[in-house]
Amino acid sequence: MEASVILPILKKKLAFLSGGKDRRSGLILTIPLCLEQTNMDELSVTLDYLLSIPSEKCKARGFTVIVDGRKSQWNVVKTVVLMLQNVVPAEVSLVCVVKPDEFWDKKVTHFCFWKEKDRLGFEVILVSANKLTRYIEPCQLTEDFGGSLTYDHMDWLNKRLVFEKFTKESTSLLDELALINNGSDKGNQEKERSVDLNFLPSVDPETVLQTGHELLSELQQRRFNGSDGGVSWSPMDDELLAQPQVMKLLDSLREQYTRYQEVCRQRSKRTQLEEIQQKVMQVVNWLEGPGSEQLRAQWGIGDSIRASQALQQKHEEIESQHSEWFAVYVELNQQIAALLNAGDEEDLVELKSLQQQLSDVCYRQASQLEFRQNLLQAALEFHGVAQDLSQQLDGLLGMLCVDVAPADGASIQQTLKLLEEKLKSVDVGLQGLREKGQGLLDQISNQASWAYGKDVTIENKENVDHIQGVMEDMQLRKQRCEDMVDVRRLKMLQMVQLFKCEEDAAQAVEWLSELLDALLKTHIRLGDDAQETKVLLEKHRKFVDVAQSTYDYGRQLLQATVVLCQSLRCTSRSSGDTLPRLNRVWKQFTIASEERVHRLEMAIAFHSNTEKILQDCPEEPEAINDEEQFDEIEAVGKSLLDRLTVPVVYPDGTEQYFGSPSDMASTAEHIRDRMKLVSLKRQQLRHPEMMTTES
């Protein structure tokens, strides 16, 4: 019978073993009766349970039963005493009935117990609580009877429940562990069996051992408790609760549990090995199956940046799936390394084989992934360079297709420089494309059939043709642009030359205008004598030659612009402006120059005739006397004076004077002075006597 089964009855404390002993070392059984009617069946059950606890040796010493009737009636006490005959007749040596303060009928009670003594088989005495120490030592009595023995029924009941639970669990656990351990000793058959969860103990050995140790510790600590300097026996001492039994169970449990741990270790190692083998095969099967199939399906490199990026994204998804399996590989490799370090020789060969197989497959697959990633990256870079080069060629072609209409030669030079820079950039881009393309072709050529587990010659040919086609197309486009650049360069150089001719022609007009301005403003003197005038006339002719050269140079430049415009198929902006200006200025210069020559020639004639007449000893006196010569000099002088006052009239009707009015007045004054001298000379020749008188 277990305490847990009758726990509600035991909690009523109908009877208990306090742990106290009589003078014969027999256990004291206390039955505390109460005012309420005692259930005899429950009391019988309680007594049966309590009497099953002590050992046979303890039972042989007999029991002293204390029936506490102070709160009960005599009939109940009598019934309990008689019931003891049926429950433990041979084990009860003395029954002490503690009577209440209100004394029962002594005659009746004495007569009844005395008459039943032989039939009961034990002595029954009626005693007051304060007289109970005559039969039992005070230290063996509880406080209810004036003793010093401490007893806590609920504490005892809890310890009893713990003890019985431990005994039951440990006994069952020992049987299970023995079955497990004995089964593992039959040989290597255990290694071949799969793991069965039912093969495990029904309870946790660690928990049971901990419970046992706590229980044993409690028993050992509570064996003796001091009270008022005396010693009281604990209700949980070694005879009452079988402390040796707990120790024996613990020893057996430790032994069986140690064996069980070794069995579990072996089983766990084998289970771990089987799990590792299963996971290794899962990794290998996936990498060689779906993983390789994914890579076999991806062989292209794309025909543009967007296509290559899409392939890269797809490859990243494939890599992500592989990463999960590679993580399993790392974990498995660590587990295998840990098992190898354990040094179990019987599993070394199998573990190393698994590790080698797993590593070979994973490294091979990782190499394929890396190769594919590098190939796609190279393809992306190739298409990127190709796109940049295509944009550069488009920009260059667009620049070449736009008609050149620069404002001046400097802008043409700038445009030509920009054109050359773009062409150079295209050359650099094409060279970079060739390098990227060749590198990509080298990678493709290294793509052996083992990489994806199939012949990739056809796929490689498509990729190679695409790469070579892109490079050839870019080369042709670049060649066409170069041809167009050569034509445009020639045209722009002609335009530069055209602008240069136009600028130089305009400069010639400016120079000729400056010469005309100098002629009118500075070439005003007619000389003081014939010799000086002749020198001025010679200088003027040279001056006219310079102007003629300038005019001819301008005409040649304008003729060159006409030729260049015809070659460029454009209209010269200077032919309708510069040439008329050049001809107009030259016409003005010619008119002014001719006027200057006429004046100088008239001045030479005037000065020459004047000098002949004014000489003191003329070589031809007969000429001097010629009146006609005087008239001619006078006529030339007047004509010259008149010409000085007349402006130069251009074809457009504009007028221009030589020099300033003061300059003309000074020249005219000099001519008048000479004419006065000639007139005076004429008078002297007419009237010689005037010369004599004067002399």
Coordinates of N, CA and C in Angstrom, one line a residue, residues 182-374:
N182 N 21.7 -4.2 -20.4 CA 21.9 -5.6 -20.8 C 21.7 -5.8 -22.3
G183 N 20.8 -5.0 -22.9 CA 20.5 -5.1 -24.3 C 21.7 -4.6 -25.1
S184 N 22.4 -3.6 -24.6 CA 23.5 -3.0 -25.3 C 24.8 -3.9 -25.2
D185 N 24.8 -4.8 -24.3 CA 25.9 -5.7 -24.1 C 25.9 -6.9 -25.0
K186 N 24.8 -7.1 -25.8 CA 24.7 -8.3 -26.6 C 25.6 -8.3 -27.8
G187 N 26.2 -7.2 -28.1 CA 27.1 -7.2 -29.3 C 26.9 -5.9 -30.1
N188 N 27.2 -6.0 -31.4 CA 27.2 -4.9 -32.3 C 25.8 -4.7 -32.9
Q189 N 24.8 -5.6 -32.5 CA 23.5 -5.5 -33.1 C 22.9 -4.1 -32.8
E190 N 23.2 -3.5 -31.6 CA 22.7 -2.2 -31.3 C 23.1 -1.2 -32.3
K191 N 24.3 -1.3 -32.8 CA 24.8 -0.3 -33.7 C 24.0 -0.3 -35.0
E192 N 23.4 -1.5 -35.4 CA 22.7 -1.6 -36.6 C 21.2 -1.1 -36.5
R193 N 20.7 -1.0 -35.3 CA 19.3 -0.7 -35.1 C 19.1 0.9 -35.1
S194 N 18.0 1.3 -35.6 CA 17.7 2.7 -35.6 C 17.3 3.1 -34.2
V195 N 17.3 4.4 -34.1 CA 17.0 5.0 -32.8 C 15.5 4.9 -32.5
D196 N 15.2 4.3 -31.3 CA 13.8 4.2 -30.9 C 13.6 5.0 -29.6
L197 N 12.6 5.9 -29.7 CA 12.4 6.8 -28.5 C 11.9 6.0 -27.3
N198 N 11.2 4.9 -27.6 CA 10.6 4.0 -26.5 C 11.7 3.3 -25.8
F199 N 12.9 3.3 -26.3 CA 14.0 2.6 -25.7 C 14.7 3.4 -24.6
L200 N 14.2 4.6 -24.4 CA 14.7 5.5 -23.4 C 14.0 5.3 -22.1
P201 N 14.6 5.6 -20.9 CA 13.9 5.5 -19.6 C 12.7 6.3 -19.5
S202 N 11.7 5.9 -18.7 CA 10.5 6.6 -18.6 C 10.6 7.9 -17.8
V203 N 11.6 7.9 -16.9 CA 11.9 9.1 -16.1 C 13.3 9.5 -16.3
D204 N 13.6 10.7 -15.9 CA 14.9 11.3 -16.0 C 15.8 10.8 -14.9
P205 N 16.9 10.0 -15.2 CA 17.7 9.5 -14.1 C 18.3 10.6 -13.3
E206 N 18.7 11.7 -13.9 CA 19.3 12.8 -13.1 C 18.3 13.4 -12.1
T207 N 17.0 13.5 -12.5 CA 16.0 13.9 -11.5 C 15.8 13.0 -10.4
V208 N 15.8 11.7 -10.7 CA 15.6 10.7 -9.6 C 16.8 10.7 -8.7
L209 N 18.0 10.8 -9.2 CA 19.2 10.8 -8.4 C 19.2 12.1 -7.5
Q210 N 18.8 13.2 -8.1 CA 18.8 14.4 -7.3 C 17.7 14.3 -6.1
T211 N 16.6 13.7 -6.5 CA 15.6 13.5 -5.4 C 16.1 12.6 -4.3
G212 N 16.8 11.5 -4.7 CA 17.3 10.6 -3.7 C 18.4 11.2 -2.9
H213 N 19.3 12.0 -3.4 CA 20.3 12.7 -2.7 C 19.7 13.7 -1.7
E214 N 18.7 14.4 -2.2 CA 18.0 15.4 -1.3 C 17.3 14.7 -0.1
L215 N 16.7 13.5 -0.4 CA 16.0 12.8 0.6 C 17.0 12.2 1.6
L216 N 18.1 11.7 1.1 CA 19.1 11.1 2.0 C 19.8 12.2 2.8
S217 N 20.0 13.4 2.2 CA 20.6 14.5 3.0 C 19.6 14.9 4.1
E218 N 18.3 14.9 3.8 CA 17.3 15.3 4.8 C 17.3 14.3 5.9
L219 N 17.4 13.0 5.6 CA 17.3 11.9 6.6 C 18.6 12.0 7.5
Q220 N 19.7 12.2 6.9 CA 20.9 12.3 7.7 C 21.0 13.5 8.6
Q221 N 20.5 14.6 8.1 CA 20.5 15.9 8.9 C 19.5 15.8 10.1
R222 N 18.3 15.1 9.9 CA 17.3 15.1 10.8 C 17.3 13.8 11.7
R223 N 18.4 13.1 11.7 CA 18.4 11.9 12.5 C 18.2 12.1 13.9
F224 N 19.0 13.1 14.4 CA 18.9 13.5 15.8 C 18.6 15.0 15.9
N225 N 17.7 15.4 16.7 CA 17.3 16.8 17.0 C 17.3 17.0 18.5
G226 N 18.1 18.0 18.9 CA 18.2 18.3 20.3 C 17.0 19.2 20.8
S227 N 16.6 18.9 22.0 CA 15.5 19.7 22.6 C 15.7 19.8 24.1
D228 N 15.9 21.1 24.6 CA 16.1 21.3 26.0 C 17.3 20.5 26.6
G229 N 18.3 20.4 25.7 CA 19.5 19.6 26.2 C 19.3 18.1 26.1
G230 N 18.1 17.6 25.8 CA 17.9 16.2 25.7 C 18.0 15.8 24.2
V231 N 17.8 14.5 24.0 CA 17.8 14.0 22.6 C 16.5 13.3 22.3
S232 N 15.9 13.7 21.1 CA 14.7 13.1 20.7 C 14.8 12.4 19.4
W233 N 14.3 11.2 19.3 CA 14.4 10.4 18.1 C 13.6 11.1 17.0
S234 N 14.2 11.2 15.8 CA 13.4 11.7 14.6 C 12.5 10.7 14.1
P235 N 11.3 11.1 13.6 CA 10.3 10.2 13.0 C 10.8 9.6 11.7
M236 N 11.9 10.1 11.2 CA 12.4 9.6 9.9 C 13.8 8.9 10.1
D237 N 14.0 8.3 11.2 CA 15.3 7.7 11.5 C 15.5 6.5 10.6
D238 N 16.7 5.9 10.7 CA 17.1 4.8 9.7 C 16.2 3.6 9.9
E239 N 15.8 3.3 11.1 CA 14.9 2.1 11.3 C 13.5 2.3 10.8
L240 N 13.0 3.6 10.9 CA 11.6 3.8 10.5 C 11.5 4.0 9.0
L241 N 12.4 4.7 8.4 CA 12.3 5.0 7.0 C 13.3 4.4 6.1
A242 N 14.0 3.4 6.6 CA 14.9 2.6 5.9 C 16.0 3.5 5.1
Q243 N 16.7 4.3 5.9 CA 17.8 5.1 5.2 C 18.8 4.2 4.5
P244 N 19.1 3.0 5.0 CA 20.0 2.2 4.2 C 19.4 1.8 2.9
Q245 N 18.1 1.6 2.8 CA 17.5 1.3 1.6 C 17.7 2.4 0.5
V246 N 17.6 3.7 1.0 CA 17.8 4.8 0.1 C 19.2 4.8 -0.4
M247 N 20.2 4.6 0.5 CA 21.6 4.6 0.1 C 21.8 3.4 -0.9
K248 N 21.2 2.3 -0.6 CA 21.4 1.2 -1.5 C 20.9 1.5 -2.9
L249 N 19.7 2.0 -2.9 CA 19.1 2.4 -4.2 C 19.9 3.4 -5.0
L250 N 20.4 4.4 -4.2 CA 21.3 5.4 -4.9 C 22.5 4.8 -5.5
D251 N 23.1 3.9 -4.7 CA 24.3 3.2 -5.2 C 24.0 2.4 -6.5
S252 N 22.9 1.7 -6.5 CA 22.6 0.9 -7.7 C 22.2 1.8 -8.8
L253 N 21.5 2.9 -8.5 CA 21.2 3.9 -9.6 C 22.4 4.5 -10.2
R254 N 23.4 4.9 -9.4 CA 24.6 5.5 -9.9 C 25.4 4.5 -10.8
E255 N 25.4 3.2 -10.4 CA 26.1 2.2 -11.2 C 25.4 2.0 -12.5
Q256 N 24.1 1.8 -12.5 CA 23.4 1.6 -13.7 C 23.3 2.8 -14.6
Y257 N 23.3 4.0 -13.9 CA 23.2 5.2 -14.7 C 24.5 5.5 -15.4
T258 N 25.6 5.2 -14.8 CA 26.9 5.3 -15.4 C 27.0 4.4 -16.6
R259 N 26.6 3.2 -16.5 CA 26.6 2.3 -17.6 C 25.6 2.8 -18.7
Y260 N 24.5 3.3 -18.3 CA 23.5 3.9 -19.2 C 24.1 5.1 -20.0
Q261 N 24.8 5.9 -19.3 CA 25.4 7.1 -20.0 C 26.4 6.7 -21.1
E262 N 27.2 5.6 -20.8 CA 28.1 5.1 -21.8 C 27.3 4.5 -23.0
V263 N 26.2 3.8 -22.6 CA 25.4 3.3 -23.7 C 24.8 4.4 -24.6
C264 N 24.3 5.5 -23.9 CA 23.8 6.6 -24.6 C 24.9 7.3 -25.4
R265 N 26.1 7.4 -24.8 CA 27.1 8.0 -25.6 C 27.4 7.3 -26.9
Q266 N 27.5 5.9 -26.8 CA 27.7 5.1 -27.9 C 26.6 5.3 -28.9
R267 N 25.4 5.2 -28.4 CA 24.2 5.4 -29.3 C 24.2 6.8 -29.9
S268 N 24.5 7.8 -29.1 CA 24.5 9.2 -29.7 C 25.5 9.3 -30.7
K269 N 26.7 8.7 -30.5 CA 27.7 8.8 -31.5 C 27.3 8.1 -32.8
R270 N 26.7 7.0 -32.7 CA 26.3 6.2 -33.9 C 25.1 7.0 -34.5
T271 N 24.2 7.5 -33.7 CA 23.1 8.3 -34.3 C 23.6 9.5 -35.0
Q272 N 24.6 10.2 -34.4 CA 25.2 11.4 -35.0 C 25.9 11.0 -36.3
L273 N 26.6 9.9 -36.3 CA 27.3 9.5 -37.5 C 26.3 9.2 -38.6
E274 N 25.2 8.5 -38.2 CA 24.2 8.2 -39.2 C 23.5 9.5 -39.7
E275 N 23.2 10.5 -38.8 CA 22.7 11.7 -39.3 C 23.6 12.5 -40.2
I276 N 24.9 12.5 -39.8 CA 25.9 13.2 -40.6 C 25.9 12.5 -42.0
Q277 N 25.9 11.2 -42.0 CA 26.0 10.5 -43.3 C 24.7 10.9 -44.2
Q278 N 23.6 10.9 -43.5 CA 22.4 11.3 -44.2 C 22.4 12.7 -44.7
K279 N 22.9 13.6 -43.9 CA 23.0 15.0 -44.3 C 24.0 15.2 -45.4
V280 N 25.1 14.5 -45.3 CA 26.1 14.5 -46.4 C 25.6 14.1 -47.7
M281 N 24.8 13.0 -47.7 CA 24.2 12.5 -48.9 C 23.2 13.5 -49.5
Q282 N 22.5 14.2 -48.6 CA 21.5 15.2 -49.0 C 22.2 16.3 -49.7
V283 N 23.3 16.8 -49.1 CA 24.1 17.9 -49.7 C 24.6 17.5 -51.1
V284 N 25.3 16.3 -51.1 CA 25.9 15.8 -52.3 C 24.8 15.6 -53.4
N285 N 23.7 15.0 -53.0 CA 22.7 14.7 -54.0 C 22.1 16.0 -54.6
W286 N 21.9 17.1 -53.7 CA 21.4 18.3 -54.2 C 22.4 19.0 -55.1
L287 N 23.6 19.1 -54.7 CA 24.6 19.8 -55.5 C 24.9 19.1 -56.8
E288 N 24.9 17.8 -56.8 CA 25.1 17.1 -58.1 C 23.8 17.0 -58.9
G289 N 22.7 17.2 -58.3 CA 21.4 17.1 -59.0 C 20.8 18.5 -59.3
P290 N 19.9 19.0 -58.5 CA 19.3 20.3 -58.9 C 20.3 21.4 -59.0
G291 N 21.3 21.4 -58.1 CA 22.3 22.5 -58.2 C 23.0 22.5 -59.5
S292 N 23.5 21.4 -59.9 CA 24.2 21.3 -61.2 C 23.3 21.6 -62.4
E293 N 22.1 21.2 -62.2 CA 21.1 21.4 -63.3 C 20.8 22.9 -63.5
Q294 N 20.8 23.6 -62.4 CA 20.6 25.1 -62.4 C 21.8 25.7 -63.2
L295 N 23.0 25.3 -62.9 CA 24.1 25.8 -63.6 C 24.2 25.4 -65.1
R296 N 23.8 24.2 -65.4 CA 23.7 23.8 -66.8 C 22.8 24.6 -67.6
A297 N 21.7 25.1 -66.9 CA 20.7 25.9 -67.7 C 21.1 27.3 -67.9
Q298 N 22.2 27.7 -67.2 CA 22.7 29.1 -67.3 C 24.0 29.1 -68.0
W299 N 24.0 29.4 -69.3 CA 25.3 29.4 -70.1 C 25.5 30.7 -70.8
G300 N 24.4 31.5 -71.1 CA 24.6 32.7 -71.9 C 25.2 33.8 -71.1
I301 N 25.7 34.9 -71.8 CA 26.3 36.0 -71.2 C 25.5 37.3 -71.5
G302 N 24.4 37.2 -72.2 CA 23.6 38.3 -72.5 C 24.1 39.1 -73.7
D303 N 23.2 39.9 -74.3 CA 23.6 40.8 -75.4 C 23.6 42.2 -75.1
S304 N 23.4 42.6 -73.8 CA 23.4 44.0 -73.4 C 23.6 44.1 -71.9
I305 N 23.8 45.3 -71.4 CA 24.0 45.5 -70.0 C 22.8 44.9 -69.2
R306 N 21.6 45.3 -69.7 CA 20.4 44.8 -69.0 C 20.3 43.3 -69.0
A307 N 20.6 42.7 -70.1 CA 20.5 41.2 -70.2 C 21.5 40.6 -69.2
S308 N 22.7 41.1 -69.2 CA 23.8 40.6 -68.3 C 23.4 40.8 -66.8
Q309 N 22.8 42.0 -66.5 CA 22.4 42.2 -65.2 C 21.3 41.2 -64.8
A310 N 20.4 40.9 -65.7 CA 19.3 40.0 -65.4 C 19.9 38.6 -65.1
L311 N 20.9 38.2 -65.9 CA 21.6 36.9 -65.7 C 22.3 36.9 -64.4
Q312 N 22.9 38.1 -64.0 CA 23.6 38.2 -62.7 C 22.6 38.0 -61.6
Q313 N 21.4 38.6 -61.7 CA 20.4 38.5 -60.7 C 20.0 37.1 -60.5
K314 N 19.8 36.4 -61.7 CA 19.4 35.0 -61.6 C 20.5 34.2 -61.0
H315 N 21.8 34.5 -61.3 CA 22.9 33.7 -60.7 C 23.0 34.0 -59.2
E316 N 22.7 35.2 -58.8 CA 22.7 35.5 -57.4 C 21.6 34.6 -56.6
E317 N 20.5 34.4 -57.3 CA 19.4 33.6 -56.7 C 19.9 32.1 -56.6
I318 N 20.6 31.7 -57.6 CA 21.2 30.3 -57.6 C 22.3 30.3 -56.5
E319 N 23.1 31.3 -56.4 CA 24.1 31.3 -55.3 C 23.5 31.3 -53.9
S320 N 22.3 32.0 -53.8 CA 21.6 32.1 -52.5 C 21.2 30.7 -52.1
Q321 N 20.6 29.9 -53.1 CA 20.2 28.6 -52.8 C 21.4 27.7 -52.4
H322 N 22.5 27.9 -53.2 CA 23.7 27.1 -52.8 C 24.3 27.5 -51.5
S323 N 24.1 28.7 -51.1 CA 24.7 29.2 -49.8 C 24.1 28.4 -48.6
E324 N 22.8 28.1 -48.8 CA 22.1 27.4 -47.7 C 22.8 26.0 -47.6
W325 N 23.0 25.4 -48.7 CA 23.7 24.0 -48.6 C 25.1 24.1 -48.2
F326 N 25.8 25.2 -48.6 CA 27.2 25.4 -48.2 C 27.3 25.6 -46.7
A327 N 26.2 26.3 -46.1 CA 26.2 26.4 -44.6 C 26.0 25.1 -44.0
V328 N 25.2 24.2 -44.6 CA 25.1 22.8 -44.0 C 26.4 22.1 -44.1
Y329 N 27.2 22.4 -45.2 CA 28.5 21.8 -45.4 C 29.4 22.2 -44.3
V330 N 29.4 23.5 -44.0 CA 30.4 24.0 -43.0 C 30.0 23.3 -41.6
E331 N 28.7 23.3 -41.3 CA 28.3 22.7 -40.1 C 28.7 21.2 -40.0
L332 N 28.5 20.5 -41.1 CA 28.8 19.0 -41.2 C 30.3 18.9 -41.0
N333 N 31.1 19.7 -41.7 CA 32.5 19.6 -41.6 C 33.0 19.8 -40.2
Q334 N 32.4 20.7 -39.5 CA 32.8 20.9 -38.1 C 32.4 19.7 -37.2
Q335 N 31.3 19.2 -37.5 CA 30.8 18.0 -36.7 C 31.8 16.8 -37.0
I336 N 32.1 16.6 -38.3 CA 33.0 15.5 -38.6 C 34.4 15.7 -38.0
A337 N 34.9 17.0 -38.0 CA 36.2 17.3 -37.4 C 36.1 17.0 -35.9
A338 N 35.0 17.3 -35.2 CA 34.9 17.0 -33.8 C 34.9 15.5 -33.6
L339 N 34.3 14.8 -34.4 CA 34.3 13.3 -34.2 C 35.7 12.7 -34.5
L340 N 36.3 13.3 -35.5 CA 37.7 12.8 -35.8 C 38.6 13.1 -34.6
N341 N 38.5 14.3 -34.0 CA 39.3 14.6 -32.8 C 39.0 13.7 -31.6
A342 N 37.8 13.1 -31.6 CA 37.5 12.2 -30.5 C 38.3 11.0 -30.5
G343 N 38.8 10.6 -31.7 CA 39.8 9.5 -31.8 C 39.2 8.1 -31.8
D344 N 38.0 7.9 -32.2 CA 37.4 6.6 -32.3 C 37.9 5.9 -33.6
E345 N 38.8 5.0 -33.4 CA 39.4 4.4 -34.6 C 38.4 3.7 -35.5
E346 N 37.4 3.1 -34.9 CA 36.5 2.3 -35.8 C 35.7 3.2 -36.7
D347 N 35.6 4.5 -36.5 CA 34.8 5.4 -37.3 C 35.7 6.3 -38.1
L348 N 37.0 6.3 -38.0 CA 37.9 7.2 -38.6 C 37.8 7.1 -40.2
V349 N 37.8 5.9 -40.7 CA 37.9 5.7 -42.1 C 36.6 6.2 -42.7
E350 N 35.5 5.8 -42.1 CA 34.2 6.2 -42.7 C 34.0 7.8 -42.6
L351 N 34.4 8.4 -41.5 CA 34.3 9.8 -41.4 C 35.2 10.6 -42.4
K352 N 36.4 10.1 -42.5 CA 37.3 10.7 -43.5 C 36.8 10.6 -44.9
S353 N 36.2 9.4 -45.2 CA 35.6 9.2 -46.5 C 34.4 10.2 -46.8
L354 N 33.6 10.4 -45.8 CA 32.5 11.3 -45.9 C 33.0 12.7 -46.1
Q355 N 34.0 13.1 -45.2 CA 34.5 14.4 -45.3 C 35.1 14.7 -46.7
Q356 N 35.9 13.8 -47.2 CA 36.5 14.0 -48.5 C 35.5 14.1 -49.6
Q357 N 34.5 13.2 -49.6 CA 33.4 13.3 -50.6 C 32.7 14.6 -50.5
L358 N 32.3 15.0 -49.3 CA 31.6 16.3 -49.2 C 32.4 17.5 -49.7
S359 N 33.7 17.5 -49.3 CA 34.6 18.6 -49.7 C 34.8 18.7 -51.2
D360 N 35.0 17.5 -51.8 CA 35.2 17.5 -53.3 C 34.0 18.1 -54.0
V361 N 32.8 17.6 -53.6 CA 31.6 18.1 -54.3 C 31.4 19.6 -54.1
C362 N 31.5 20.0 -52.8 CA 31.3 21.4 -52.5 C 32.3 22.3 -53.2
Y363 N 33.5 22.0 -53.1 CA 34.6 22.8 -53.8 C 34.4 22.9 -55.3
R364 N 34.0 21.7 -55.9 CA 33.8 21.7 -57.3 C 32.6 22.6 -57.7
Q365 N 31.5 22.6 -56.9 CA 30.4 23.4 -57.1 C 30.7 24.9 -56.9
A366 N 31.4 25.1 -55.8 CA 31.8 26.5 -55.5 C 32.7 27.1 -56.6
S367 N 33.5 26.3 -57.2 CA 34.4 26.8 -58.3 C 33.5 27.1 -59.5
Q368 N 32.5 26.2 -59.8 CA 31.6 26.5 -60.9 C 30.9 27.8 -60.7
L369 N 30.4 28.0 -59.5 CA 29.7 29.3 -59.2 C 30.6 30.5 -59.4
E370 N 31.8 30.4 -58.9 CA 32.7 31.5 -59.0 C 33.1 31.8 -60.4
F371 N 33.3 30.7 -61.2 CA 33.6 30.9 -62.6 C 32.5 31.6 -63.3
R372 N 31.2 31.1 -63.0 CA 30.1 31.7 -63.7 C 29.9 33.2 -63.3
Q373 N 30.2 33.5 -62.0 CA 30.1 34.9 -61.5 C 31.1 35.8 -62.2
N374 N 32.3 35.3 -62.3 CA 33.4 36.0 -63.0 C 33.1 36.2 -64.5

